PDB file of C-alpha atoms in Angstrom:
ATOM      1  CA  UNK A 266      35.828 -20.224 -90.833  1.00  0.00           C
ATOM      2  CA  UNK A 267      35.030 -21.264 -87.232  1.00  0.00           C
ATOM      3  CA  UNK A 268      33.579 -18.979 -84.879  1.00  0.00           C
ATOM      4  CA  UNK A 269      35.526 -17.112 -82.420  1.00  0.00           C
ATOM      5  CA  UNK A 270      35.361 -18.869 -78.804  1.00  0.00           C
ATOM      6  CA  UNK A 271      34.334 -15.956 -76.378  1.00  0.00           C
ATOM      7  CA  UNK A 272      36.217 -15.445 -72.630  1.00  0.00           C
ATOM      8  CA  UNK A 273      34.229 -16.506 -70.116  1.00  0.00           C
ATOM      9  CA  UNK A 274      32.543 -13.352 -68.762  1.00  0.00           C
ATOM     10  CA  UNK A 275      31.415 -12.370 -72.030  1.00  0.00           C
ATOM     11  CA  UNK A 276      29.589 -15.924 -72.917  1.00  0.00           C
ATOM     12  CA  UNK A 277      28.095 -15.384 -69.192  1.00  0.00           C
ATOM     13  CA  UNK A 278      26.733 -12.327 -70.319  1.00  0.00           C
ATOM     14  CA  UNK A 279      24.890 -13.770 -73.130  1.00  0.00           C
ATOM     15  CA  UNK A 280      23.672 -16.694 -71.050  1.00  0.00           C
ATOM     16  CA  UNK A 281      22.249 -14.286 -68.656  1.00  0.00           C
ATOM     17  CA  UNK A 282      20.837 -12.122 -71.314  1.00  0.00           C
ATOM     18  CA  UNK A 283      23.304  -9.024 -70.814  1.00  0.00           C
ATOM     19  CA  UNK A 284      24.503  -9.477 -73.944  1.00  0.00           C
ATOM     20  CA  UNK A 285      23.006 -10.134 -77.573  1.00  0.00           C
ATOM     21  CA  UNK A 286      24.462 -11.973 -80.235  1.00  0.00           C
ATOM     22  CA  UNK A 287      24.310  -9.546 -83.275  1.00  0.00           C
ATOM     23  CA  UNK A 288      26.641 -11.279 -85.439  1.00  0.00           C
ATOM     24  CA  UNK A 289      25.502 -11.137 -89.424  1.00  0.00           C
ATOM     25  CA  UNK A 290      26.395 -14.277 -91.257  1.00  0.00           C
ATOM     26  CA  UNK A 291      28.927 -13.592 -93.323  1.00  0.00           C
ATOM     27  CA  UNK A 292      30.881 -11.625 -90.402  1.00  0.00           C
ATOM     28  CA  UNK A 293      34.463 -12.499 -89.203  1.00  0.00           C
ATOM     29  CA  UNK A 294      33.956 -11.667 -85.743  1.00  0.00           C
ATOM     30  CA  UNK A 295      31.425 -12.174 -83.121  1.00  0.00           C
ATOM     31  CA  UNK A 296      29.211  -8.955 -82.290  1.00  0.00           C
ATOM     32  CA  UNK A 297      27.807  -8.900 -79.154  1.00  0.00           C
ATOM     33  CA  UNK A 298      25.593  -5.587 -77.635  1.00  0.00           C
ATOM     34  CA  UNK A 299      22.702  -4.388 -75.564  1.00  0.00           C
ATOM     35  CA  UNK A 300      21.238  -0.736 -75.341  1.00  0.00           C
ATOM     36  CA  UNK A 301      22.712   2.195 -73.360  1.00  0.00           C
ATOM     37  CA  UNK A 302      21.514   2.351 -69.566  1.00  0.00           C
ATOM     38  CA  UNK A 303      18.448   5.394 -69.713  1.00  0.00           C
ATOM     39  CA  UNK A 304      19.335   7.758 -66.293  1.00  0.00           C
ATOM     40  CA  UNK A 305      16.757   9.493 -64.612  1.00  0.00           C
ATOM     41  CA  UNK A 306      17.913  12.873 -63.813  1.00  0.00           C
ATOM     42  CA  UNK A 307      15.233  13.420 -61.368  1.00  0.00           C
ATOM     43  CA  UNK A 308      17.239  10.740 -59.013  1.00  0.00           C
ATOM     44  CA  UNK A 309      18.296  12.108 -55.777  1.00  0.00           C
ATOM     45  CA  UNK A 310      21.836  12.311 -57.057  1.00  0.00           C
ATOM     46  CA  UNK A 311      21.954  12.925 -60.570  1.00  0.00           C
ATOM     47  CA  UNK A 312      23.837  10.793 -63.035  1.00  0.00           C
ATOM     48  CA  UNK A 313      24.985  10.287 -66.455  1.00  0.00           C
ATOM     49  CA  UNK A 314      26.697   7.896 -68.661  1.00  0.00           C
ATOM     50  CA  UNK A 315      30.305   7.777 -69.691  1.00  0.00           C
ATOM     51  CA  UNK A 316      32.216   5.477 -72.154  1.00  0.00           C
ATOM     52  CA  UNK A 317      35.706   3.521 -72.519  1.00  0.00           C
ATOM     53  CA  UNK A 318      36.819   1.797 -75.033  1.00  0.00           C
ATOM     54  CA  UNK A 319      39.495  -1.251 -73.674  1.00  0.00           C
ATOM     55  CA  UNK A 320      41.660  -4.275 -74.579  1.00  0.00           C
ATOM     56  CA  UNK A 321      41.066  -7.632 -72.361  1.00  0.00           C
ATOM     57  CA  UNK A 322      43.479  -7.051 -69.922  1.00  0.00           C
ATOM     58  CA  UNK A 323      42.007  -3.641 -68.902  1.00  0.00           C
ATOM     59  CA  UNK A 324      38.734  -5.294 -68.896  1.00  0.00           C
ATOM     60  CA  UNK A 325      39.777  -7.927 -67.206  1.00  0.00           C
ATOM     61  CA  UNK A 326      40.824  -5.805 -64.387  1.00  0.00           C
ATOM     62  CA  UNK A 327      37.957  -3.790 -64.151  1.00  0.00           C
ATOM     63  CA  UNK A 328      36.369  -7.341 -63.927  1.00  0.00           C
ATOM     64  CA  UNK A 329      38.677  -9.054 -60.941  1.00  0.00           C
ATOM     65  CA  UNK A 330      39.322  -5.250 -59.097  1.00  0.00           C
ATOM     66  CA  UNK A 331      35.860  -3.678 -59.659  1.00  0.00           C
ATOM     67  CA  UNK A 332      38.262  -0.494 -61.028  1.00  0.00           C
ATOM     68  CA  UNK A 333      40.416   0.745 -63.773  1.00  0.00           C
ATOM     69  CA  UNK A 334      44.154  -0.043 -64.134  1.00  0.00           C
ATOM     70  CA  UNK A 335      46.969   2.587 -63.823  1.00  0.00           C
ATOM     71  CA  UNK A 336      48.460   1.123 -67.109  1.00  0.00           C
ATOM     72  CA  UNK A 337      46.981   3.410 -69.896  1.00  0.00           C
ATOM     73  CA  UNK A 338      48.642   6.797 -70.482  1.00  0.00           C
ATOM     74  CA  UNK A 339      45.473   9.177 -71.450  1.00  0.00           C
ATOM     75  CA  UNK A 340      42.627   6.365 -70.566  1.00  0.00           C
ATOM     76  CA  UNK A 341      39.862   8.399 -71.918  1.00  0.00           C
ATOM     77  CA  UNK A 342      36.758   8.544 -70.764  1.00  0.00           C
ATOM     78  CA  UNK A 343      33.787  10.346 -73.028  1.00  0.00           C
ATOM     79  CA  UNK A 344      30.104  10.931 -71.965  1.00  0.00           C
ATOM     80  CA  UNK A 345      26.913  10.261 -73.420  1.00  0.00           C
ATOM     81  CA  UNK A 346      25.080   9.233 -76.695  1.00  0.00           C
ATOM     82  CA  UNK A 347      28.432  10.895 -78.187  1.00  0.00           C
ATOM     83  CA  UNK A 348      30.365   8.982 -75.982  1.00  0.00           C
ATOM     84  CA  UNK A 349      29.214   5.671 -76.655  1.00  0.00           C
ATOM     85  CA  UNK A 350      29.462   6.330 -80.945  1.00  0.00           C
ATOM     86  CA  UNK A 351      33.010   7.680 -80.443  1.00  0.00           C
ATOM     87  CA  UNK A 352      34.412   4.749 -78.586  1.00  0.00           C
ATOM     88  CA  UNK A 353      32.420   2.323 -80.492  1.00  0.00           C
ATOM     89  CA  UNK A 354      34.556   3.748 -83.399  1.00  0.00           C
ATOM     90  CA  UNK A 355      37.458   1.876 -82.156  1.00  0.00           C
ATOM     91  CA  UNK A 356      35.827  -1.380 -82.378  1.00  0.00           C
ATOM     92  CA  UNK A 357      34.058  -1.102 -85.633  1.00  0.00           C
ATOM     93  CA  UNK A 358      37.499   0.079 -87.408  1.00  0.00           C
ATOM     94  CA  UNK A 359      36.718   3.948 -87.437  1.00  0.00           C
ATOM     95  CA  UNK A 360      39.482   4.823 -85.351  1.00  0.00           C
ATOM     96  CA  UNK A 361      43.080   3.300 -84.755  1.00  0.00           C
ATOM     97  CA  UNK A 362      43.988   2.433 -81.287  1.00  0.00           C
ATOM     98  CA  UNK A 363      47.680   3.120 -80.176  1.00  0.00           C
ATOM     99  CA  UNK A 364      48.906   0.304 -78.608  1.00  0.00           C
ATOM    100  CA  UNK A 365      46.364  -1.946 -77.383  1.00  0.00           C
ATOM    101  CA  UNK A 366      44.043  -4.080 -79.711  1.00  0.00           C
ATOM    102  CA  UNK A 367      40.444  -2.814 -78.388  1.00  0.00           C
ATOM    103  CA  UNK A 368      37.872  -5.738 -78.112  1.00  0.00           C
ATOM    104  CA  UNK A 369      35.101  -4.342 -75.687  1.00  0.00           C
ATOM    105  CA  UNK A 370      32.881  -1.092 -75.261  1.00  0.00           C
ATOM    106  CA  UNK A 371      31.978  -0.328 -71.605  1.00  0.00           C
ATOM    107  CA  UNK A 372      29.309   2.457 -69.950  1.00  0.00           C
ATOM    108  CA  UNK A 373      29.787   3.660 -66.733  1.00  0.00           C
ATOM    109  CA  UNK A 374      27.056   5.319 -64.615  1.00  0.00           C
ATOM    110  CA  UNK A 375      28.646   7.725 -62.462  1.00  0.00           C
ATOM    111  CA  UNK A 376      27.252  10.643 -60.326  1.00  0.00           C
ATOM    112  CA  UNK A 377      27.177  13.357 -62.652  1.00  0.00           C
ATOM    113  CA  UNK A 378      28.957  15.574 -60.277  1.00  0.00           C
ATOM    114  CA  UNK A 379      31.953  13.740 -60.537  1.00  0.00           C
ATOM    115  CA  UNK A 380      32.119  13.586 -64.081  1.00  0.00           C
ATOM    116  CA  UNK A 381      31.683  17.461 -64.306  1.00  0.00           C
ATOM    117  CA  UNK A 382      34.572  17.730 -61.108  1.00  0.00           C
ATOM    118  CA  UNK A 383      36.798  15.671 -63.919  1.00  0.00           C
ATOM    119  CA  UNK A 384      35.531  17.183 -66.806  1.00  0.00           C
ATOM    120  CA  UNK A 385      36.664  20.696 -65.242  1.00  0.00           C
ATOM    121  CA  UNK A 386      40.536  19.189 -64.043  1.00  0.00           C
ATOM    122  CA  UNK A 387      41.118  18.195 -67.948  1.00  0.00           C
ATOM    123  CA  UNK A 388      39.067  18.256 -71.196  1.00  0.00           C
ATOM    124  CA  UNK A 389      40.329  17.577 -74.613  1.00  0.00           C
ATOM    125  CA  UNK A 390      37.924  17.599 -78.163  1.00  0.00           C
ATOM    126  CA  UNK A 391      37.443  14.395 -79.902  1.00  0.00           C
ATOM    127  CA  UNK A 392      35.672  13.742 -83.297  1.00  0.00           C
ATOM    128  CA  UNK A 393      32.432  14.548 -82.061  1.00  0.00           C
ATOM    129  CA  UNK A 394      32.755  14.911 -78.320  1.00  0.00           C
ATOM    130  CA  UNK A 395      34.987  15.718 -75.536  1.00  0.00           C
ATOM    131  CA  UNK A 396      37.332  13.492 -73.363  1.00  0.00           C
ATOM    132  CA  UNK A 397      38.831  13.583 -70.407  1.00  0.00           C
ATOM    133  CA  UNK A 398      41.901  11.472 -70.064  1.00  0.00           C
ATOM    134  CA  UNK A 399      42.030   9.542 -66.566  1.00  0.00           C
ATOM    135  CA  UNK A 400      45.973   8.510 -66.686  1.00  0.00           C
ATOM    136  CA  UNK A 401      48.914  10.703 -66.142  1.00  0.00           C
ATOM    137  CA  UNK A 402      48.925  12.128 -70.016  1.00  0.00           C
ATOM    138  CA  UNK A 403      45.555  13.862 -69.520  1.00  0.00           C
ATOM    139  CA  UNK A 404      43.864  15.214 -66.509  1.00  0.00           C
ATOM    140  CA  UNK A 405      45.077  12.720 -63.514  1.00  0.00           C
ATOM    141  CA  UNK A 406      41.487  11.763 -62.294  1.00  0.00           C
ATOM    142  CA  UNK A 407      42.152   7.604 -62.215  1.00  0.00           C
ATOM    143  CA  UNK A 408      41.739   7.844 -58.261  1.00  0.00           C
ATOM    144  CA  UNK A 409      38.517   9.944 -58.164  1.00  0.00           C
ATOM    145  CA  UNK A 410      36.952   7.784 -61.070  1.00  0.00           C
ATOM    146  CA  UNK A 411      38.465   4.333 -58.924  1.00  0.00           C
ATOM    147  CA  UNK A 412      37.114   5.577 -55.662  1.00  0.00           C
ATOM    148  CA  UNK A 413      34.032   6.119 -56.929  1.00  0.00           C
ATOM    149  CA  UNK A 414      33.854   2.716 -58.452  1.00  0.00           C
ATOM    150  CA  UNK A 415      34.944   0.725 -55.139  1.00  0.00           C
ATOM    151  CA  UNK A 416      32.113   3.050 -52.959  1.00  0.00           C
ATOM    152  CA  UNK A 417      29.852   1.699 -55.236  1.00  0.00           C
ATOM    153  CA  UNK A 418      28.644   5.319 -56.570  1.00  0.00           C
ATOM    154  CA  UNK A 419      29.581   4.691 -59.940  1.00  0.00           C
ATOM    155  CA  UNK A 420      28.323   1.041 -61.674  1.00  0.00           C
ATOM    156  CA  UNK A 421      29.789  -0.165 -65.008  1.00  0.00           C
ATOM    157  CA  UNK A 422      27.926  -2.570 -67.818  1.00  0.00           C
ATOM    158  CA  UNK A 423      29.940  -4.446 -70.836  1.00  0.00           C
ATOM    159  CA  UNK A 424      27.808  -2.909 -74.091  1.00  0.00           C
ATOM    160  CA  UNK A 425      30.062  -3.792 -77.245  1.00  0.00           C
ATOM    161  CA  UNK A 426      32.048  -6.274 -77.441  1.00  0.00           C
ATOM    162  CA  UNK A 427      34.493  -7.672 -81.180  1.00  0.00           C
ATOM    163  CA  UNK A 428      35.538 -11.137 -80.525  1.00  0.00           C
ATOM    164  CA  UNK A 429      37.758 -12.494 -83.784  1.00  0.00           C
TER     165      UNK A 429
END
C-alpha cells in the first residue's frame, strides 16, 4: 500500500522538526506528533493549554487567517493533559466525529484568564473533561478566542496529525 502524501504544512513541519514521524510499519496511515507545550505558571500572565480536534479545512484556516472559522456549530475547545487525550480520541477512532472527517490535533496556549472568562460563559462534561463550545451551539466565545489569537496573546502548535 503506498504511503499517504502529506499537505504541505504538515511535511514542513517534519522538515523543520515540529513534527515526528511515528508511523509503525504495518500502519495504514501516517502518524505524525510532538509533546505538549510545558507552561510556566509563574509567567507574568499565566497560561494554560487547550485542545481542538479539526478537519483540513478548519486547519487550513487557522493556517491562512491565524484564527478559527465560524463554520463549526459547538467547536469545542478542552484544556489540559485531559484535553489533549480527549480530542486525540477522535483521531485514533475512540470517538465519532459528526460531520467532518478529523485529521489533525492542535494545542493552543492561551492566557489562562481567558480560558476561565469562557469556561464561566458555557461549560459542558465530556468523557473525562469539560468543554466549552466556541460556535453558536455552545457558549458563543469564537470572537474572544479569535481576538486573542490575532493580538498574538494566544499561540497555537499542530501536535497530532492522521494522514490516510
Amino acid at each position: 500500500m503506498p504511503k499517504p502524501k502529506l499537505l504541505p504544512h504538515e511535511h514542513a513541519l517534519v522538515v523543520a522538526g515540529s513534527l515526528k514521524d511515528i508511523t509503525h510499519s504495518k500502519a495504514t496511515a501516517v502518524w505524525l506528533s510532538t509533546e505538549s507545550t510545558v507552561v510556566d505558571q509563574l509567567k507574568a500572565i499565566p497560561v494554560t493549554t487547550v485542545y481542538r480536534h479539526m478537519g483540513d479545512p478548519e486547519v487550513a484556516h487557522l493556517l491562512e487567517h491565524r484564527q478559527l472559522p465560524s463554520t463549526q456549530p459547538y467547536q469545542t475547545i478542552v484544556e489540559g493533559p485531559d484535553g489533549r487525550v480527549y480530542c486525540e480520541g477522535y483521531l485514533r477512532g475512540h470517538r465519532k466525529p459528526s460531520g467532518n472527517v478529523i485529521t489533525t490535533s492542535v494545542e493552543f496556549i492561551a492566557p489562562k484568564r481567558l480560558i476561565d472568562q469562557l469556561f464561566l460563559m458555557f461549560r459542558k462534561p465530556e468523557d473525562g473533561c469539560i468543554s466549552h463550545g466556541l460556535g453558536d451551539k455552545g457558549g458563543k466565545g469564537l470572537p474572544l478566542f479569535n481576538a486573542s489569537l490575532i493580538a498574538g496573546e494566544t499561540t497555537f502548535k499542530i501536535i497530532l496529525v492522521k494522514r490516510k
